[in-house]
Every structure is written in C-alpha cells, then in structure tokens.
PDB file of C-alpha atoms in Angstrom:
ATOM      1  CA  MET A   1       0.826  -0.343  -0.290  1.00 43.00           C
ATOM      2  CA  LYS A   2       2.442   2.686   0.329  1.00 42.00           C
ATOM      3  CA  LYS A   3       4.091   1.598  -2.250  1.00 42.00           C
ATOM      4  CA  LEU A   4       0.629   2.888  -4.502  1.00 39.00           C
ATOM      5  CA  ALA A   5       0.734   5.748  -2.194  1.00 41.00           C
ATOM      6  CA  LEU A   6       4.263   6.892  -3.575  1.00 41.00           C
ATOM      7  CA  LEU A   7       3.608   5.764  -7.503  1.00 40.00           C
ATOM      8  CA  LEU A   8       0.382   7.774  -7.459  1.00 41.00           C
ATOM      9  CA  PRO A   9       1.863  11.438  -7.027  1.00 43.00           C
ATOM     10  CA  LEU A  10       4.300  10.153  -9.355  1.00 40.00           C
ATOM     11  CA  ILE A  11       2.024   9.028 -12.190  1.00 42.00           C
ATOM     12  CA  SER A  12      -0.098  12.158 -11.636  1.00 41.00           C
ATOM     13  CA  LEU A  13       2.465  14.261 -12.395  1.00 40.00           C
ATOM     14  CA  ASN A  14       3.415  12.505 -15.487  1.00 39.00           C
ATOM     15  CA  CYS A  15       0.467  12.733 -16.188  1.00 41.00           C
ATOM     16  CA  PHE A  16      -0.171  16.410 -15.626  1.00 41.00           C
ATOM     17  CA  ALA A  17       3.321  17.163 -17.356  1.00 40.00           C
ATOM     18  CA  GLU A  18       2.115  15.111 -20.564  1.00 42.00           C
ATOM     19  CA  GLU A  19      -0.661  17.000 -21.034  1.00 42.00           C
ATOM     20  CA  ASN A  20       1.363  20.796 -20.493  1.00 47.00           C
ATOM     21  CA  LYS A  21       3.619  19.656 -22.904  1.00 48.00           C
ATOM     22  CA  GLN A  22       0.233  18.868 -25.325  1.00 47.00           C
ATOM     23  CA  ASP A  23      -1.487  21.742 -24.753  1.00 50.00           C
ATOM     24  CA  LYS A  24       2.095  24.481 -25.217  1.00 70.00           C
ATOM     25  CA  ASP A  25       1.088  24.796 -29.445  1.00 93.00           C
ATOM     26  CA  TYR A  26       0.920  27.993 -27.752  1.00 95.00           C
ATOM     27  CA  SER A  27       2.774  31.040 -27.275  1.00 96.00           C
ATOM     28  CA  ILE A  28       1.635  34.873 -24.635  1.00 97.00           C
ATOM     29  CA  GLY A  29       4.352  37.384 -25.676  1.00 98.00           C
ATOM     30  CA  LEU A  30       5.282  40.633 -24.155  1.00 98.00           C
ATOM     31  CA  GLY A  31       8.037  42.734 -25.928  1.00 98.00           C
ATOM     32  CA  LEU A  32       9.715  44.952 -27.315  1.00 97.00           C
ATOM     33  CA  GLY A  33      10.186  44.496 -31.012  1.00 97.00           C
ATOM     34  CA  ALA A  34       9.244  43.327 -34.613  1.00 95.00           C
ATOM     35  CA  MET A  35       7.515  40.307 -32.804  1.00 97.00           C
ATOM     36  CA  TYR A  36       5.252  42.430 -30.471  1.00 97.00           C
ATOM     37  CA  SER A  37       4.780  45.586 -33.006  1.00 97.00           C
ATOM     38  CA  GLY A  38       6.817  47.810 -31.341  1.00 96.00           C
ATOM     39  CA  ILE A  39       5.885  47.469 -27.943  1.00 97.00           C
ATOM     40  CA  GLY A  40       3.250  44.833 -27.288  1.00 98.00           C
ATOM     41  CA  THR A  41       2.061  41.741 -26.937  1.00 98.00           C
ATOM     42  CA  ASN A  42       2.042  38.578 -29.416  1.00 98.00           C
ATOM     43  CA  LEU A  43      -0.161  35.234 -30.075  1.00 98.00           C
ATOM     44  CA  SER A  44       1.886  32.882 -31.268  1.00 97.00           C
ATOM     45  CA  PHE A  45       1.640  29.088 -32.834  1.00 97.00           C
ATOM     46  CA  VAL A  46       4.509  27.067 -31.574  1.00 97.00           C
ATOM     47  CA  SER A  47       5.745  23.798 -33.194  1.00 95.00           C
ATOM     48  CA  GLU A  48       9.294  22.253 -32.264  1.00 93.00           C
ATOM     49  CA  ASN A  49      11.178  23.917 -35.131  1.00 94.00           C
ATOM     50  CA  ASP A  50       8.783  27.236 -35.721  1.00 94.00           C
ATOM     51  CA  LEU A  51       6.934  30.016 -34.301  1.00 97.00           C
ATOM     52  CA  LYS A  52       4.022  32.570 -36.296  1.00 98.00           C
ATOM     53  CA  TYR A  53       2.169  35.027 -34.781  1.00 98.00           C
ATOM     54  CA  ILE A  54       0.095  37.522 -34.797  1.00 98.00           C
ATOM     55  CA  SER A  55       1.075  40.777 -32.628  1.00 98.00           C
ATOM     56  CA  ALA A  56      -0.974  44.342 -31.536  1.00 98.00           C
ATOM     57  CA  GLY A  57       1.386  46.899 -29.771  1.00 97.00           C
ATOM     58  CA  CYS A  58       2.627  50.315 -30.093  1.00 97.00           C
ATOM     59  CA  VAL A  59       5.216  52.264 -32.056  1.00 95.00           C
ATOM     60  CA  GLU A  60       5.071  55.704 -31.064  1.00 91.00           C
ATOM     61  CA  TYR A  61       3.620  58.117 -28.362  1.00 87.00           C
ATOM     62  CA  SER A  62       4.215  62.134 -27.264  1.00 80.00           C
ATOM     63  CA  SER A  63       1.577  63.807 -25.273  1.00 81.00           C
ATOM     64  CA  ARG A  64       1.084  66.050 -27.379  1.00 77.00           C
ATOM     65  CA  ASN A  65       0.175  63.731 -30.305  1.00 74.00           C
ATOM     66  CA  GLY A  66      -0.754  60.814 -28.796  1.00 84.00           C
ATOM     67  CA  SER A  67      -0.428  57.690 -30.337  1.00 91.00           C
ATOM     68  CA  THR A  68       0.210  55.511 -32.349  1.00 94.00           C
ATOM     69  CA  CYS A  69      -0.651  51.208 -32.380  1.00 96.00           C
ATOM     70  CA  GLY A  70      -1.764  49.124 -34.694  1.00 96.00           C
ATOM     71  CA  PHE A  71      -1.575  45.011 -35.266  1.00 97.00           C
ATOM     72  CA  GLY A  72       1.786  42.432 -37.113  1.00 98.00           C
ATOM     73  CA  ALA A  73       2.120  39.446 -38.136  1.00 98.00           C
ATOM     74  CA  GLY A  74       5.255  37.241 -38.559  1.00 98.00           C
ATOM     75  CA  TRP A  75       6.296  33.677 -39.240  1.00 98.00           C
ATOM     76  CA  ILE A  76       9.879  32.446 -37.541  1.00 97.00           C
ATOM     77  CA  LYS A  77      11.605  29.592 -38.653  1.00 96.00           C
ATOM     78  CA  THR A  78      15.312  27.290 -36.749  1.00 94.00           C
ATOM     79  CA  ASP A  79      15.443  24.893 -39.428  1.00 91.00           C
ATOM     80  CA  LEU A  80      16.403  26.866 -41.996  1.00 85.00           C
ATOM     81  CA  PHE A  81      20.010  26.631 -42.498  1.00 78.00           C
ATOM     82  CA  GLY A  82      20.116  23.295 -41.108  1.00 75.00           C
ATOM     83  CA  ALA A  83      20.678  24.310 -37.579  1.00 72.00           C
ATOM     84  CA  ASN A  84      21.569  22.136 -34.656  1.00 82.00           C
ATOM     85  CA  SER A  85      19.524  23.877 -32.127  1.00 87.00           C
ATOM     86  CA  ASN A  86      16.265  25.768 -31.793  1.00 93.00           C
ATOM     87  CA  LYS A  87      17.202  29.209 -29.881  1.00 95.00           C
ATOM     88  CA  HIS A  88      18.328  30.759 -33.441  1.00 94.00           C
ATOM     89  CA  GLY A  89      15.324  32.316 -35.815  1.00 96.00           C
ATOM     90  CA  PHE A  90      14.854  34.012 -39.178  1.00 96.00           C
ATOM     91  CA  GLY A  91      11.964  34.766 -40.214  1.00 97.00           C
ATOM     92  CA  VAL A  92       9.391  37.349 -41.537  1.00 98.00           C
ATOM     93  CA  TYR A  93       6.841  39.747 -41.273  1.00 98.00           C
ATOM     94  CA  VAL A  94       4.128  42.441 -41.762  1.00 98.00           C
ATOM     95  CA  SER A  95       3.555  45.373 -38.459  1.00 96.00           C
ATOM     96  CA  ILE A  96       2.719  48.932 -37.789  1.00 94.00           C
ATOM     97  CA  VAL A  97       5.832  50.534 -37.909  1.00 94.00           C
ATOM     98  CA  GLY A  98       5.407  55.206 -37.408  1.00 91.00           C
ATOM     99  CA  ASN A  99       3.524  57.075 -38.044  1.00 89.00           C
ATOM    100  CA  GLU A 100       3.971  60.479 -40.159  1.00 88.00           C
ATOM    101  CA  SER A 101       2.135  63.390 -40.594  1.00 81.00           C
ATOM    102  CA  TYR A 102       2.069  66.721 -43.319  1.00 79.00           C
ATOM    103  CA  ALA A 103       0.238  69.730 -44.253  1.00 80.00           C
ATOM    104  CA  SER A 104      -0.679  70.188 -47.799  1.00 78.00           C
ATOM    105  CA  TYR A 105      -2.385  74.249 -48.530  1.00 80.00           C
ATOM    106  CA  THR A 106      -4.317  74.783 -51.840  1.00 82.00           C
ATOM    107  CA  SER A 107      -5.198  78.278 -53.049  1.00 79.00           C
ATOM    108  CA  THR A 108      -8.641  78.951 -53.575  1.00 78.00           C
ATOM    109  CA  THR A 109     -10.503  82.230 -55.010  1.00 79.00           C
ATOM    110  CA  GLU A 110     -11.078  83.158 -50.992  1.00 79.00           C
ATOM    111  CA  GLY A 111      -7.407  82.405 -50.158  1.00 78.00           C
ATOM    112  CA  VAL A 112      -5.934  79.488 -49.257  1.00 79.00           C
ATOM    113  CA  GLU A 113      -7.242  76.338 -47.591  1.00 79.00           C
ATOM    114  CA  TYR A 114      -4.373  74.440 -44.950  1.00 77.00           C
ATOM    115  CA  TYR A 115      -5.055  70.784 -44.643  1.00 77.00           C
ATOM    116  CA  GLU A 116      -3.526  68.519 -42.546  1.00 79.00           C
ATOM    117  CA  HIS A 117      -3.231  64.983 -43.392  1.00 77.00           C
ATOM    118  CA  ASP A 118      -2.748  61.761 -40.479  1.00 83.00           C
ATOM    119  CA  SER A 119      -0.997  58.325 -41.745  1.00 88.00           C
ATOM    120  CA  ASP A 120      -0.047  55.337 -40.225  1.00 91.00           C
ATOM    121  CA  ILE A 121       3.134  53.415 -42.061  1.00 93.00           C
ATOM    122  CA  TYR A 122       3.749  49.604 -42.033  1.00 94.00           C
ATOM    123  CA  GLY A 123       6.413  47.405 -42.952  1.00 96.00           C
ATOM    124  CA  ALA A 124       7.332  44.689 -44.185  1.00 97.00           C
ATOM    125  CA  GLY A 125      11.266  42.938 -43.061  1.00 97.00           C
ATOM    126  CA  VAL A 126      13.256  40.211 -42.021  1.00 98.00           C
ATOM    127  CA  SER A 127      14.138  39.144 -38.484  1.00 97.00           C
ATOM    128  CA  TYR A 128      16.634  37.084 -36.443  1.00 97.00           C
ATOM    129  CA  THR A 129      15.492  36.172 -33.063  1.00 97.00           C
ATOM    130  CA  TYR A 130      17.683  33.898 -30.416  1.00 96.00           C
ATOM    131  CA  PHE A 131      15.259  32.375 -27.906  1.00 97.00           C
ATOM    132  CA  MET A 132      17.260  32.293 -24.738  1.00 97.00           C
ATOM    133  CA  ASN A 133      15.480  28.571 -24.341  1.00 96.00           C
ATOM    134  CA  GLY A 134      14.364  27.567 -27.643  1.00 95.00           C
ATOM    135  CA  ILE A 135      11.236  28.354 -29.446  1.00 95.00           C
ATOM    136  CA  ASN A 136       9.033  25.902 -28.492  1.00 94.00           C
ATOM    137  CA  LYS A 137      10.433  26.654 -24.669  1.00 94.00           C
ATOM    138  CA  SER A 138       8.900  29.800 -22.625  1.00 95.00           C
ATOM    139  CA  GLY A 139      12.083  32.100 -22.088  1.00 96.00           C
ATOM    140  CA  THR A 140      13.563  35.504 -22.927  1.00 98.00           C
ATOM    141  CA  THR A 141      14.040  36.854 -26.872  1.00 97.00           C
ATOM    142  CA  PHE A 142      16.861  39.024 -28.323  1.00 97.00           C
ATOM    143  CA  GLY A 143      16.478  39.957 -31.756  1.00 97.00           C
ATOM    144  CA  VAL A 144      17.186  42.409 -34.671  1.00 98.00           C
ATOM    145  CA  SER A 145      15.054  43.426 -37.259  1.00 97.00           C
ATOM    146  CA  VAL A 146      14.805  45.394 -40.883  1.00 97.00           C
ATOM    147  CA  HIS A 147      12.207  47.202 -42.828  1.00 96.00           C
ATOM    148  CA  ALA A 148      10.851  48.265 -45.737  1.00 96.00           C
ATOM    149  CA  THR A 149       7.822  50.846 -45.353  1.00 94.00           C
ATOM    150  CA  THR A 150       4.551  52.159 -46.927  1.00 89.00           C
ATOM    151  CA  ALA A 151       6.418  55.971 -46.325  1.00 87.00           C
ATOM    152  CA  ASP A 152       5.185  58.874 -47.716  1.00 83.00           C
ATOM    153  CA  PHE A 153       7.741  61.431 -46.555  1.00 79.00           C
ATOM    154  CA  GLU A 154       9.362  59.497 -43.650  1.00 78.00           C
ATOM    155  CA  ASP A 155      12.505  57.303 -44.295  1.00 81.00           C
ATOM    156  CA  SER A 156      11.815  54.155 -46.732  1.00 88.00           C
ATOM    157  CA  TYR A 157      13.235  52.058 -44.133  1.00 91.00           C
ATOM    158  CA  GLY A 158      13.488  51.133 -40.749  1.00 93.00           C
ATOM    159  CA  GLY A 159      14.251  48.564 -37.743  1.00 94.00           C
ATOM    160  CA  PHE A 160      13.425  47.501 -34.748  1.00 95.00           C
ATOM    161  CA  PHE A 161      16.031  45.885 -31.415  1.00 97.00           C
ATOM    162  CA  GLN A 162      14.029  43.542 -29.598  1.00 97.00           C
ATOM    163  CA  VAL A 163      13.990  41.796 -26.259  1.00 98.00           C
ATOM    164  CA  GLY A 164      10.534  40.176 -24.904  1.00 98.00           C
ATOM    165  CA  TYR A 165       9.723  37.486 -22.855  1.00 98.00           C
ATOM    166  CA  GLN A 166       7.055  34.320 -24.653  1.00 97.00           C
ATOM    167  CA  PHE A 167       6.005  32.499 -21.951  1.00 95.00           C
TER     168      PHE A 167
END
C-alpha cells in the first residue's frame, strides 16, 4: 500500500507533464520589437522549429500627438540553415512601424485652405531572433530586424531591436 501511495503522485505528475506538453502549441509574449509591434504583446502558434504570431502594440507616444498603435504578423523558423538547435530563428514580418503627418495648402478664390494629413506607416521585413530556451519553450528573446516601409515622406526603411519574454 505504501508503494502505491508513493507511486500515485509520480503517475499524476507524469500525466500533468504530458498534458502540459500537448497543450504547449501556443505562446503569449510581452516585449519590445518586431514580434510585439513596437511595445506590446503577441499570440503565437508554436512547433518544434517555427513560431507564427499575430501582435498588437504601440510604436510611438507623444503627449502632443497621442500614440501610434497597430497590429502585425510574422513567421520565424529555426531550421532554415540546418541548425542543430532551435534557438536561432530567422523570420519575416509585417507590422506597424510609425506614423507620418504632413500639411498641405490649396489656393482657392476665398484664400488658402490648410489640410493636415496623418497616416500610419506599415513595414515588411526580415528578422533574427535568439530564443534563450528554444523557440518552443518559455523564455527570454533577443533580436534585430530591418524593414521597408509604406512611408511617403519619412524614411522608406527602418528596423527594430527586440527584447521580450514568451510565456
């Protein structure tokens, strides 16, 4: 009877671990960078060697103009170059990357009319992400990315540094 009392917690723990392993096909992250649409969060679908995510965050804040917030999506793979570990990820993404404002003037018979234009800037780019514990485990992420943008008057390229945590 004592053996059964000692064995039962181990069996229960093993079942719980197996259930957690099966349930761990998604991840929620918080951080700064392309994976998080600036400063924000993501919801990721995870496998052994890739991570597909949708993100929401803010890339700018100003007390005068308010904030620039939006969404993004991306895909990161760790087996592109035949690596033996799943810690080095290369990916592609689209995300909000900024905001541009400009003014225009139009001459009319009554005088000059002034218009203010304000538009979000989106970008598409490539990224490198290092997953401290592997792409399919909870842990800290570091990375860098570069992107081309939809800007009309701002720079047509940019990038993010990244630091975050995937739960």
